[in-house]
Short mmCIF file of N, CA and C in Angstrom, two decimals:
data_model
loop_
_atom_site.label_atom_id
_atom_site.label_comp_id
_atom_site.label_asym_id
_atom_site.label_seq_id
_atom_site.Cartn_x
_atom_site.Cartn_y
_atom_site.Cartn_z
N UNK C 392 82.07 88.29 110.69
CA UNK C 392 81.25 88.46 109.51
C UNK C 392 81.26 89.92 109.12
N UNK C 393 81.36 90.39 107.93
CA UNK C 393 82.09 91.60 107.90
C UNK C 393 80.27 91.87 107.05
N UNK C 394 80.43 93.30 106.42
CA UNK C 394 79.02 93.81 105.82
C UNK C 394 78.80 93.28 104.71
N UNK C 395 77.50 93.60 104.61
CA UNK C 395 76.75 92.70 103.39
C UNK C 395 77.15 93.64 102.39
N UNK C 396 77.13 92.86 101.14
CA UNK C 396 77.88 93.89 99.89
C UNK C 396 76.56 94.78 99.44
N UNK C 397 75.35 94.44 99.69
CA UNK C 397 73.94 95.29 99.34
C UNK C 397 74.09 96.57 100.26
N UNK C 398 74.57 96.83 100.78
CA UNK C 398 74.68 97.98 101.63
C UNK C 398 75.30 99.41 100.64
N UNK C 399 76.54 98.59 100.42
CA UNK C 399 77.50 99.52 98.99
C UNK C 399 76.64 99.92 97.67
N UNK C 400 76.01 98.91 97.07
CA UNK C 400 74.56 99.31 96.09
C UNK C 400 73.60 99.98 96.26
N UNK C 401 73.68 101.29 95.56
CA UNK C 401 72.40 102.10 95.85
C UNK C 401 71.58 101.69 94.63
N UNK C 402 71.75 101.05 93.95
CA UNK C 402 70.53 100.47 93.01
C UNK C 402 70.17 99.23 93.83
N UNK C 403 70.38 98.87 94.80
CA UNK C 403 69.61 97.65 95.20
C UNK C 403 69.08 98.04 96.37
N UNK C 404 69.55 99.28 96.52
CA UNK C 404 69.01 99.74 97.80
C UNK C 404 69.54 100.21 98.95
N UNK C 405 70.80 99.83 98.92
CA UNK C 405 71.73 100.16 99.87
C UNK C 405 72.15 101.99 99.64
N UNK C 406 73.00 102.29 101.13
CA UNK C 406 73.63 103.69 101.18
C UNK C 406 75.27 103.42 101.58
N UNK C 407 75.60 103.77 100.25
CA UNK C 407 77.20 103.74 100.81
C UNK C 407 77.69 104.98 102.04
N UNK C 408 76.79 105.87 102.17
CA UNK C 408 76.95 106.77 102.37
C UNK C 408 77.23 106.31 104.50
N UNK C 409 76.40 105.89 104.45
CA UNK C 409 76.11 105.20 106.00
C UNK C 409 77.74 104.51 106.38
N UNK C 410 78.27 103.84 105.40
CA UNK C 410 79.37 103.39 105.78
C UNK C 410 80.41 104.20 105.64
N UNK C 411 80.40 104.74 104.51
CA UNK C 411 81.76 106.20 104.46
C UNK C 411 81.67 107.08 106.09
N UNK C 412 80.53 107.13 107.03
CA UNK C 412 80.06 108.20 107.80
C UNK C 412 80.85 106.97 109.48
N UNK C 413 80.28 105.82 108.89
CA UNK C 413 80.90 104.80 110.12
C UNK C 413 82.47 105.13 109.83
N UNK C 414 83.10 104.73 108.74
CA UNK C 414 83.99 104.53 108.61
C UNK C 414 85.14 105.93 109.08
N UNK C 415 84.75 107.37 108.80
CA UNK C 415 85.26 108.66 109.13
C UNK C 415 84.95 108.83 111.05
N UNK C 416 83.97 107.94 111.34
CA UNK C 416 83.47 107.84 112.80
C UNK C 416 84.63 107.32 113.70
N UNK C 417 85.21 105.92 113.02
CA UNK C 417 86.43 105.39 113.45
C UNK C 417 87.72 105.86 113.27
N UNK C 418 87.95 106.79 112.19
CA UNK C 418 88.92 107.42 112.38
C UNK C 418 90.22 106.33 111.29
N UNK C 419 88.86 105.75 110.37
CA UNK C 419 89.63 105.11 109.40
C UNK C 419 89.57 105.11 108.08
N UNK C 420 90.32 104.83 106.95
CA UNK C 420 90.10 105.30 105.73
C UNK C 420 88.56 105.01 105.00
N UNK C 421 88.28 106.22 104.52
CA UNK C 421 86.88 106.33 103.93
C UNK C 421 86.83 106.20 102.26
N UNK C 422 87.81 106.24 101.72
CA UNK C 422 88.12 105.79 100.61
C UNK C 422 88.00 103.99 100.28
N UNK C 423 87.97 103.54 101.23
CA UNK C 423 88.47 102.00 101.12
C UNK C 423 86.74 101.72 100.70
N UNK C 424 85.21 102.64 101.00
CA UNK C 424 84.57 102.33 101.01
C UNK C 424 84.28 102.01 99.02
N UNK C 425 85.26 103.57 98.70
CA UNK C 425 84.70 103.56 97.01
C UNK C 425 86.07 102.61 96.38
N UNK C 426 86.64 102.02 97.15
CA UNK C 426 87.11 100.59 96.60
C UNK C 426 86.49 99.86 96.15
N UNK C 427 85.79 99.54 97.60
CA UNK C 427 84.55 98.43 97.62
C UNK C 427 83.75 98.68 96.32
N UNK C 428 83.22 99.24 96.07
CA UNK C 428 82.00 100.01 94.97
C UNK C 428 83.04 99.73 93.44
N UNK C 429 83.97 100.21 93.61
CA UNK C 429 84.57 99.98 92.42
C UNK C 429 84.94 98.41 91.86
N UNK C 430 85.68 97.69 92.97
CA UNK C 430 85.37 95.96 92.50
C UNK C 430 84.12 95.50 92.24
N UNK C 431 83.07 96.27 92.86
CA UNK C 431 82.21 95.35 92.76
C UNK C 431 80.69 95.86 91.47
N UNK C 432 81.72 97.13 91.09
CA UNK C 432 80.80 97.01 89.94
C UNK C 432 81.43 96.30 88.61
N UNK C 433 82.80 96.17 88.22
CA UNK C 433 83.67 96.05 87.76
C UNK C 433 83.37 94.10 87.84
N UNK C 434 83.13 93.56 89.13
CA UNK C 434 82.37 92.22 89.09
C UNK C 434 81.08 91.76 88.87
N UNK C 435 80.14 93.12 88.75
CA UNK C 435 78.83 92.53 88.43
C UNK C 435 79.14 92.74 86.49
N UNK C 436 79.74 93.62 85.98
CA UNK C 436 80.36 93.92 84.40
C UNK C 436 80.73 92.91 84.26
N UNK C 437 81.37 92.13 84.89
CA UNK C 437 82.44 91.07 83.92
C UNK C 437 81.35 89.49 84.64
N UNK C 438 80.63 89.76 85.34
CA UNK C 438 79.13 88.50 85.52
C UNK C 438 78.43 88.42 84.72
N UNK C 439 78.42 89.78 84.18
CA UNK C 439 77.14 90.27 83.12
C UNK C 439 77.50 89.25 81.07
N UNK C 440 78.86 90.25 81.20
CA UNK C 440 79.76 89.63 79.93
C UNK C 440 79.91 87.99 80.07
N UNK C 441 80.45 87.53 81.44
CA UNK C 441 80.21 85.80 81.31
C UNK C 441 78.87 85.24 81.07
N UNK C 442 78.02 85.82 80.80
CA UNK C 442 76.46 85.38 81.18
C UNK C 442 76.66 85.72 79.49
N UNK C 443 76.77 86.61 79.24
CA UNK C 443 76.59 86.89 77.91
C UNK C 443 77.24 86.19 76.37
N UNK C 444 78.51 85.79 76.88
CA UNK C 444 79.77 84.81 76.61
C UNK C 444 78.93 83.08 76.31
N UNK C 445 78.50 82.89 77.73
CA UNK C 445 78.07 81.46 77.45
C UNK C 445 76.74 81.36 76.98
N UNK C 446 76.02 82.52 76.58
CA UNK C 446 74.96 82.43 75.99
C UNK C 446 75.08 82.51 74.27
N UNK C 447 76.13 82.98 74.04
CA UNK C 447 76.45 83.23 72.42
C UNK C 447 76.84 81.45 71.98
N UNK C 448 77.42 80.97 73.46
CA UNK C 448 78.32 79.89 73.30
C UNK C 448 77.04 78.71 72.64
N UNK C 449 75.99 78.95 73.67
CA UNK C 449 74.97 77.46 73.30
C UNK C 449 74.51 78.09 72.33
N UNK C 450 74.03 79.31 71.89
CA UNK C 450 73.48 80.00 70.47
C UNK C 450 73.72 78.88 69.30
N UNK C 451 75.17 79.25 69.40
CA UNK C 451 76.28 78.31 68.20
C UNK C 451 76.03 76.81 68.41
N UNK C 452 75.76 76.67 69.76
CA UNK C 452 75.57 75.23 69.74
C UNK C 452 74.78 74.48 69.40
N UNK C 453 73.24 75.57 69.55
CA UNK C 453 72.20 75.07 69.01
C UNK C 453 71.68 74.92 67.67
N UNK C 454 72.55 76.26 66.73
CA UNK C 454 72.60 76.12 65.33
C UNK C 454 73.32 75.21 64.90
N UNK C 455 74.26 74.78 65.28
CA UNK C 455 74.98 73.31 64.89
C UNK C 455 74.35 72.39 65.29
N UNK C 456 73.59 72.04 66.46
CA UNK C 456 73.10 70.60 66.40
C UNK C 456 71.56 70.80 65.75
N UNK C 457 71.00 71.96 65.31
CA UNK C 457 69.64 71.43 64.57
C UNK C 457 70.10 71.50 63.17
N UNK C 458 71.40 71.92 62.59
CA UNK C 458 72.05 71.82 61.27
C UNK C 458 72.47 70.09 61.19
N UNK C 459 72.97 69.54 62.00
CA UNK C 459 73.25 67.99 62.24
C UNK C 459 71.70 67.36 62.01
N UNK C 460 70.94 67.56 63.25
CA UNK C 460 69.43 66.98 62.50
C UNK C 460 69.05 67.03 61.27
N UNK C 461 68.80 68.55 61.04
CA UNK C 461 68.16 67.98 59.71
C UNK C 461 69.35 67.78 58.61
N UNK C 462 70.51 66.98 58.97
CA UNK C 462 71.38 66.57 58.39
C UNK C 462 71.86 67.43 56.89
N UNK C 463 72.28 68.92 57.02
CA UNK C 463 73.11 69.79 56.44
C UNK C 463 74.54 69.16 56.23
N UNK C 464 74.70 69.24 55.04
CA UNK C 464 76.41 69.48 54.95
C UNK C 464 77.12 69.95 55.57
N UNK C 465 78.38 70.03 55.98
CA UNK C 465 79.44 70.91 57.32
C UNK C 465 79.29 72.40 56.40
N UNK C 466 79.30 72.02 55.19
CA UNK C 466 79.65 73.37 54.16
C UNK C 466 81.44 73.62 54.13
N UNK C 467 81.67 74.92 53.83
CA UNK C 467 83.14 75.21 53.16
C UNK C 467 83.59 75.55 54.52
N UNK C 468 85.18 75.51 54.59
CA UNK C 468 86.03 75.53 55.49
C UNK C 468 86.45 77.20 55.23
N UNK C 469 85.82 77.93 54.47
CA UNK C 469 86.29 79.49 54.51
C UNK C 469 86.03 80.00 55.66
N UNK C 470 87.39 80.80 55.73
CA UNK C 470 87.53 81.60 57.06
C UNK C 470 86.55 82.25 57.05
N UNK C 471 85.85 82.48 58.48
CA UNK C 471 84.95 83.93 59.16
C UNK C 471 85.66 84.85 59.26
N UNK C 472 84.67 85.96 58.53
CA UNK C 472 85.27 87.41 58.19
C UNK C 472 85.65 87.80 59.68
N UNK C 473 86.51 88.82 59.83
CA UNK C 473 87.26 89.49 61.09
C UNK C 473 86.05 90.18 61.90
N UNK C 474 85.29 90.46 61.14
CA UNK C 474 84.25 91.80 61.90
C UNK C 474 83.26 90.82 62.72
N UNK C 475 83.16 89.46 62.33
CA UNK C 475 82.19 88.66 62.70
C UNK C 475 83.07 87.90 64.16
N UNK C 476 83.92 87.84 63.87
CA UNK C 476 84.99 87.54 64.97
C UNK C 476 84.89 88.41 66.56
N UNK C 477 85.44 89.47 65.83
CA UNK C 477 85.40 90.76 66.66
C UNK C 477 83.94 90.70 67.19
N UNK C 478 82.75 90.69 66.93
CA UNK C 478 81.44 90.60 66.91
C UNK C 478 80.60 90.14 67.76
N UNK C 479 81.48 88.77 68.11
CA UNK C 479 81.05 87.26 68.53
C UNK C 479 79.80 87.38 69.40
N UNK C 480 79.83 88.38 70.26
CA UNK C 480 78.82 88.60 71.14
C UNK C 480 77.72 89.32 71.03
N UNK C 481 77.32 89.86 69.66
CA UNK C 481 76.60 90.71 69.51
C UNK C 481 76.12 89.58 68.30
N UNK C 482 76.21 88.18 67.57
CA UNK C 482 75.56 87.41 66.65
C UNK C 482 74.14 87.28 67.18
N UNK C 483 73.67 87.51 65.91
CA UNK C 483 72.41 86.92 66.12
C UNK C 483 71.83 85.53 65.67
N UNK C 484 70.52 84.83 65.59
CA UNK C 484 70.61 84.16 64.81
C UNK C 484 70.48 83.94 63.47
N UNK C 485 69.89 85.21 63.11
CA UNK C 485 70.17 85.36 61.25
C UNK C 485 71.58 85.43 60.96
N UNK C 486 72.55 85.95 61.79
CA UNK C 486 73.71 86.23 61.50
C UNK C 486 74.43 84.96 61.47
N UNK C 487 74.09 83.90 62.36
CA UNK C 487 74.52 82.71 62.40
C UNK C 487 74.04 81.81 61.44
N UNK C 488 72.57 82.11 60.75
CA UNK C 488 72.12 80.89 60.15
C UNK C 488 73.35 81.24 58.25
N UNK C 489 73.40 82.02 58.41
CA UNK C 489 74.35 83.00 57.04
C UNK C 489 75.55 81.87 56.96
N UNK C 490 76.25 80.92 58.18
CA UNK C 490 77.62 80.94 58.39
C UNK C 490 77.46 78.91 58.19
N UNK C 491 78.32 78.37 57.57
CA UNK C 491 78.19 76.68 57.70
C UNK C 491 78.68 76.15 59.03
N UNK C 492 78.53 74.99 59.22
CA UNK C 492 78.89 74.68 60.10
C UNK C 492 80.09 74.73 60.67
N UNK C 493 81.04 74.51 59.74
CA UNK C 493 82.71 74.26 60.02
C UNK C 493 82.50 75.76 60.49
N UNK C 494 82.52 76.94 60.02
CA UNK C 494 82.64 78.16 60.14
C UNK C 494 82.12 78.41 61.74
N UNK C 495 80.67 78.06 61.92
CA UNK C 495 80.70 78.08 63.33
C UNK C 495 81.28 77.53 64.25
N UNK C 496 81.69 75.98 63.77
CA UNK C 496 82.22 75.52 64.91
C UNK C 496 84.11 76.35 65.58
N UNK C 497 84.62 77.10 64.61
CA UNK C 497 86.04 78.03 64.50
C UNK C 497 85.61 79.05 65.58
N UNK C 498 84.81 79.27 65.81
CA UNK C 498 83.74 80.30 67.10
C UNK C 498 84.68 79.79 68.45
N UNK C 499 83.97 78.53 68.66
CA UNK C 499 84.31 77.52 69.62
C UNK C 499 85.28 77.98 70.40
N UNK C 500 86.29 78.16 70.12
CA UNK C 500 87.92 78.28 70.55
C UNK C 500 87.97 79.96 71.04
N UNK C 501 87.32 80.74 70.33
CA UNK C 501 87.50 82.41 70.66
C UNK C 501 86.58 82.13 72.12
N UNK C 502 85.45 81.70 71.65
CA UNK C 502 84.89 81.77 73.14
C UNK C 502 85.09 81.13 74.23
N UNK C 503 85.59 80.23 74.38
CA UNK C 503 86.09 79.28 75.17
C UNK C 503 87.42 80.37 75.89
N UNK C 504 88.73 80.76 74.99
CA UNK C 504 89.11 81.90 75.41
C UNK C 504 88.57 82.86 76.17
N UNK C 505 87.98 83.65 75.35
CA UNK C 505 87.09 84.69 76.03
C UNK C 505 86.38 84.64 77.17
N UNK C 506 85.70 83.68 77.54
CA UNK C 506 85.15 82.91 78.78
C UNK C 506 86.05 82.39 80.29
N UNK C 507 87.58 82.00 79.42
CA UNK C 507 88.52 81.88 80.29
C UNK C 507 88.56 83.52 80.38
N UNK C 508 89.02 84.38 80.16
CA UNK C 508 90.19 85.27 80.40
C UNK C 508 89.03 86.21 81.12
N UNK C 509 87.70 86.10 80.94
CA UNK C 509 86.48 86.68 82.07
C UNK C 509 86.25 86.15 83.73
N UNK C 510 86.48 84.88 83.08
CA UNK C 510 86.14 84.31 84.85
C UNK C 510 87.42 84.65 85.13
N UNK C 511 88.29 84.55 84.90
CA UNK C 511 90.03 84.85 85.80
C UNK C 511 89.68 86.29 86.35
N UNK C 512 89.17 87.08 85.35
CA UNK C 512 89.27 88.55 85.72
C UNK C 512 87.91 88.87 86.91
N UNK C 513 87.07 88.13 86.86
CA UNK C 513 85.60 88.38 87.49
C UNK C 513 86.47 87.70 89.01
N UNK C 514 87.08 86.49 88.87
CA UNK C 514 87.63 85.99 90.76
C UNK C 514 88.49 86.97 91.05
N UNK C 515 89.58 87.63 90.14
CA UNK C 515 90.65 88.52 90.73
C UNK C 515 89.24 90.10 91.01
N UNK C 516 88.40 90.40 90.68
CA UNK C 516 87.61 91.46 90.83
C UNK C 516 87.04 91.12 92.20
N UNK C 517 86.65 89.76 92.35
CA UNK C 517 85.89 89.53 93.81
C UNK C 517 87.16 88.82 94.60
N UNK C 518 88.29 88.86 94.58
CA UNK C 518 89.10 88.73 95.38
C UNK C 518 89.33 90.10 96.18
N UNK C 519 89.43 91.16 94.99
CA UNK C 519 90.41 92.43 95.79
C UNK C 519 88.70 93.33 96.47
N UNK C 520 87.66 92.66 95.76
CA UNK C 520 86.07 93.73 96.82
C UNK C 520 86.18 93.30 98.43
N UNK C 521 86.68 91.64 97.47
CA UNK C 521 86.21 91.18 99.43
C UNK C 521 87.79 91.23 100.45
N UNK C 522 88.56 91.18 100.18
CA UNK C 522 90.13 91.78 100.35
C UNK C 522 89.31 93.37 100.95
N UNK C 523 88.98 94.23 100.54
CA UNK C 523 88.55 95.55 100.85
C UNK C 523 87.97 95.36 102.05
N UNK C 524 86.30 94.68 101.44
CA UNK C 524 85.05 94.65 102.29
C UNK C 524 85.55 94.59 103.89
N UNK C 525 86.51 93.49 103.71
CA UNK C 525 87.00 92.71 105.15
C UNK C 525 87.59 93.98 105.95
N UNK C 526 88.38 94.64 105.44
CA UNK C 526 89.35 95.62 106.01
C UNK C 526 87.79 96.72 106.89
N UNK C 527 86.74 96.74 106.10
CA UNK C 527 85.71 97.93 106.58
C UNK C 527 84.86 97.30 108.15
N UNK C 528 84.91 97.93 109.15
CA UNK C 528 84.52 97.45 110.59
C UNK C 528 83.00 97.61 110.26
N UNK C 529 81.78 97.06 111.39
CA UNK C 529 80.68 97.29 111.76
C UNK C 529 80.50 98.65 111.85
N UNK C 530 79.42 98.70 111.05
CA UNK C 530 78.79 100.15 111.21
C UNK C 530 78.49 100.20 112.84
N UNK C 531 78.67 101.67 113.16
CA UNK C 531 78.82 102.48 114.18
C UNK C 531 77.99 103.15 114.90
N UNK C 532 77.21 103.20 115.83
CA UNK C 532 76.23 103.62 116.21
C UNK C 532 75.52 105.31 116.31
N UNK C 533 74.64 106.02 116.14
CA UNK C 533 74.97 107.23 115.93
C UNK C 533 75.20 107.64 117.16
N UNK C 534 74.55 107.03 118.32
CA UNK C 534 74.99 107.51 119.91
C UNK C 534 76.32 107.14 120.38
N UNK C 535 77.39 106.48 119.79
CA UNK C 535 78.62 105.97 120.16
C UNK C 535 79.61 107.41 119.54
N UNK C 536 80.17 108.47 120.99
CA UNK C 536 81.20 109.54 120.83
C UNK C 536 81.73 109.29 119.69
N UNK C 537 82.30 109.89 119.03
CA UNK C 537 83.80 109.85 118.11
C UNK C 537 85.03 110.60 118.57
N UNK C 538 85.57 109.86 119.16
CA UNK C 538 87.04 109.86 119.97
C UNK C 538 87.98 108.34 119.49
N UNK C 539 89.10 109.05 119.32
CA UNK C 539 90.58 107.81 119.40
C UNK C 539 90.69 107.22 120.34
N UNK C 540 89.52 107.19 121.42
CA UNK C 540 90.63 106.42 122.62
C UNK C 540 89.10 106.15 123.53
N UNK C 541 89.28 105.49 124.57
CA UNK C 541 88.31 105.37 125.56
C UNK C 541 87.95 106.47 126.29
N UNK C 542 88.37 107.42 126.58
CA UNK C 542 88.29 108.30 127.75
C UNK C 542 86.70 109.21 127.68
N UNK C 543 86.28 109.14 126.10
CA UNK C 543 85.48 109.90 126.16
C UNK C 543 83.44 109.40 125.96
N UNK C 544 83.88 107.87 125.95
CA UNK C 544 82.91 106.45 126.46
C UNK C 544 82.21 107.36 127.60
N UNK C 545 80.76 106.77 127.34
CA UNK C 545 79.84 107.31 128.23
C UNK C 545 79.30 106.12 128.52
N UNK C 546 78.67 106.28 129.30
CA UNK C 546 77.85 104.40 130.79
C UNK C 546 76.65 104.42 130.08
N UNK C 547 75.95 103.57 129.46
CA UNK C 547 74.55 103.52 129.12
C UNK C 547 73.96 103.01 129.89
N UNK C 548 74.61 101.95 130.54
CA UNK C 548 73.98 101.15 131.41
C UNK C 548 74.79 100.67 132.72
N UNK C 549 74.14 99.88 133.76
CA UNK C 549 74.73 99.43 134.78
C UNK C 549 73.85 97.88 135.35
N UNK C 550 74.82 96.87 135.88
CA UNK C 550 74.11 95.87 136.16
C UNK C 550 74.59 95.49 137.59
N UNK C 551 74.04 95.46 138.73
CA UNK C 551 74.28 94.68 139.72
C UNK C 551 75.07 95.83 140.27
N UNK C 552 75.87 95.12 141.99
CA UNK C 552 76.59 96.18 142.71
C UNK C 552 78.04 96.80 142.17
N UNK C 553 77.99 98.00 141.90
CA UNK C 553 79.30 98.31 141.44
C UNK C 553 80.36 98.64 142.44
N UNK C 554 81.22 98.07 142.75
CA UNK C 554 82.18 98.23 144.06
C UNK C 554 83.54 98.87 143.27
N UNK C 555 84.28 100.07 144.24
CA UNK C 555 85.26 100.36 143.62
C UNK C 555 86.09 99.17 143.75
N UNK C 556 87.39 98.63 142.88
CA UNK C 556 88.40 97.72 143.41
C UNK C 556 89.18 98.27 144.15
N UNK C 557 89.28 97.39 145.15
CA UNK C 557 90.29 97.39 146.42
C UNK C 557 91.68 97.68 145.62
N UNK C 558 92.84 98.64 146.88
CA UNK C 558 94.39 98.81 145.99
C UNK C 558 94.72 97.23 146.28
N UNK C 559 95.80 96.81 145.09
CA UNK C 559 95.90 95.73 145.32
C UNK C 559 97.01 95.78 146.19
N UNK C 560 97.27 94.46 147.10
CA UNK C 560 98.31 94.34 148.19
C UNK C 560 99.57 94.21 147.52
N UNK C 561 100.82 94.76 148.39
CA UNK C 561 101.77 94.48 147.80
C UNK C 561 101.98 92.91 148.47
N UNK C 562 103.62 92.29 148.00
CA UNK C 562 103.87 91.04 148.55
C UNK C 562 103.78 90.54 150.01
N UNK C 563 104.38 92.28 150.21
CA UNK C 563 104.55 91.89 152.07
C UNK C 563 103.30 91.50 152.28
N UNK C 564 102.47 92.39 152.44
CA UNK C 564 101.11 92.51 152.93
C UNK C 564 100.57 91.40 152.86
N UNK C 565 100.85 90.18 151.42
CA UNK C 565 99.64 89.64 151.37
C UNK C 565 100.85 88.30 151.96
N UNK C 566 101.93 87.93 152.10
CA UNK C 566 102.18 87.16 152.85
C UNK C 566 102.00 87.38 154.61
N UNK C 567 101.46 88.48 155.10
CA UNK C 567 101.30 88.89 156.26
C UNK C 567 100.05 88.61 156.39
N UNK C 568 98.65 88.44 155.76
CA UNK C 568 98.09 88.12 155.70
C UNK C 568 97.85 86.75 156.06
N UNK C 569 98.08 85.90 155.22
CA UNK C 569 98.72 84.22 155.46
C UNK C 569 98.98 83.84 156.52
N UNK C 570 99.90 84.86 157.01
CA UNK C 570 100.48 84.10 158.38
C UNK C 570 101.61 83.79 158.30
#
């Protein structure tokens, strides 16, 4: 189980800083930490925009089906101006009640797009955080040396009789043993 991604967020509370300090402790790349930070703001942006995407989406949906109730005409098939296009996410509903139905329903298809080509980009964003995350070890203790190698491990503790090991026998020996 590798670290929780709240750790990397200092708006949620977390210190990246704790892990850049583990991570330079091990004697491994400390950059991989502002990877992490970078997918994963880059995935809460493009969570934010899908949230925002399918909310424009039922907007439209809802001005079309209370235009169906109180049984409106579709109105004219004239194209929606470009700026309103470009826009899509920033409509309001005065801006929508302005537009007939046919006109809104031509929406439909940009967002539906747009919605695809976000979630593709939001899984490839939380593919390559957690691709990262994985690569970053358990934070590190502040009493644990920083050394490459064992030699410089200190005993915290001890349990039961500690006996040096015996040299081990060679062949002769231990078939002489036997008998």
């Amino acid at each position: 189980m590798g670290l929780d991604i709240l750790l990397f967020r200092e708006d949620a509370g977390g210190n990246p800083d704790i892990v850049r300090e583990s991570q330079r402790r091990r004697h491994k790349d400390v950059e991989l930490v502002d990877v992490v930070i970078h997918h994963d703001r880059e995935w809460r942006r493009l969570t934010g925009l899908l949230d925002t995407i399918r909310k424009a989406s039922n907007n439209i949906d809802r001005t079309v089906d209370a235009r169906k109730k109180a049984k409106e005409a579709d109105g004219t098939s004239d194209p929606v101006p470009q700026e309103l296009i470009d826009s899509i996410l920033e409509l309001k509903e005065e801006d929508l009640a302005k537009l007939s139905v046919n006109q809104l329903k031509t929406f439909k298809p940009h967002l539906k797009e747009l919605e695809k080509q976000t979630t593709e980009g939001k899984a490839e964003q939380e593919r390559l955080r957690d691709a990262a995350l994985n690569r970053i070890g358990n934070i590190v203790h502040e009493d644990v040396p920083v050394s490459k190698n064992e030699d410089d491990n200190k005993v915290l503790r001890t349990w039961g009789d500690i006996e040096k090991p015996k040299a081990p026998f060679n062949h002769v020996d231990l078939l002489t043993a036997l008998g």
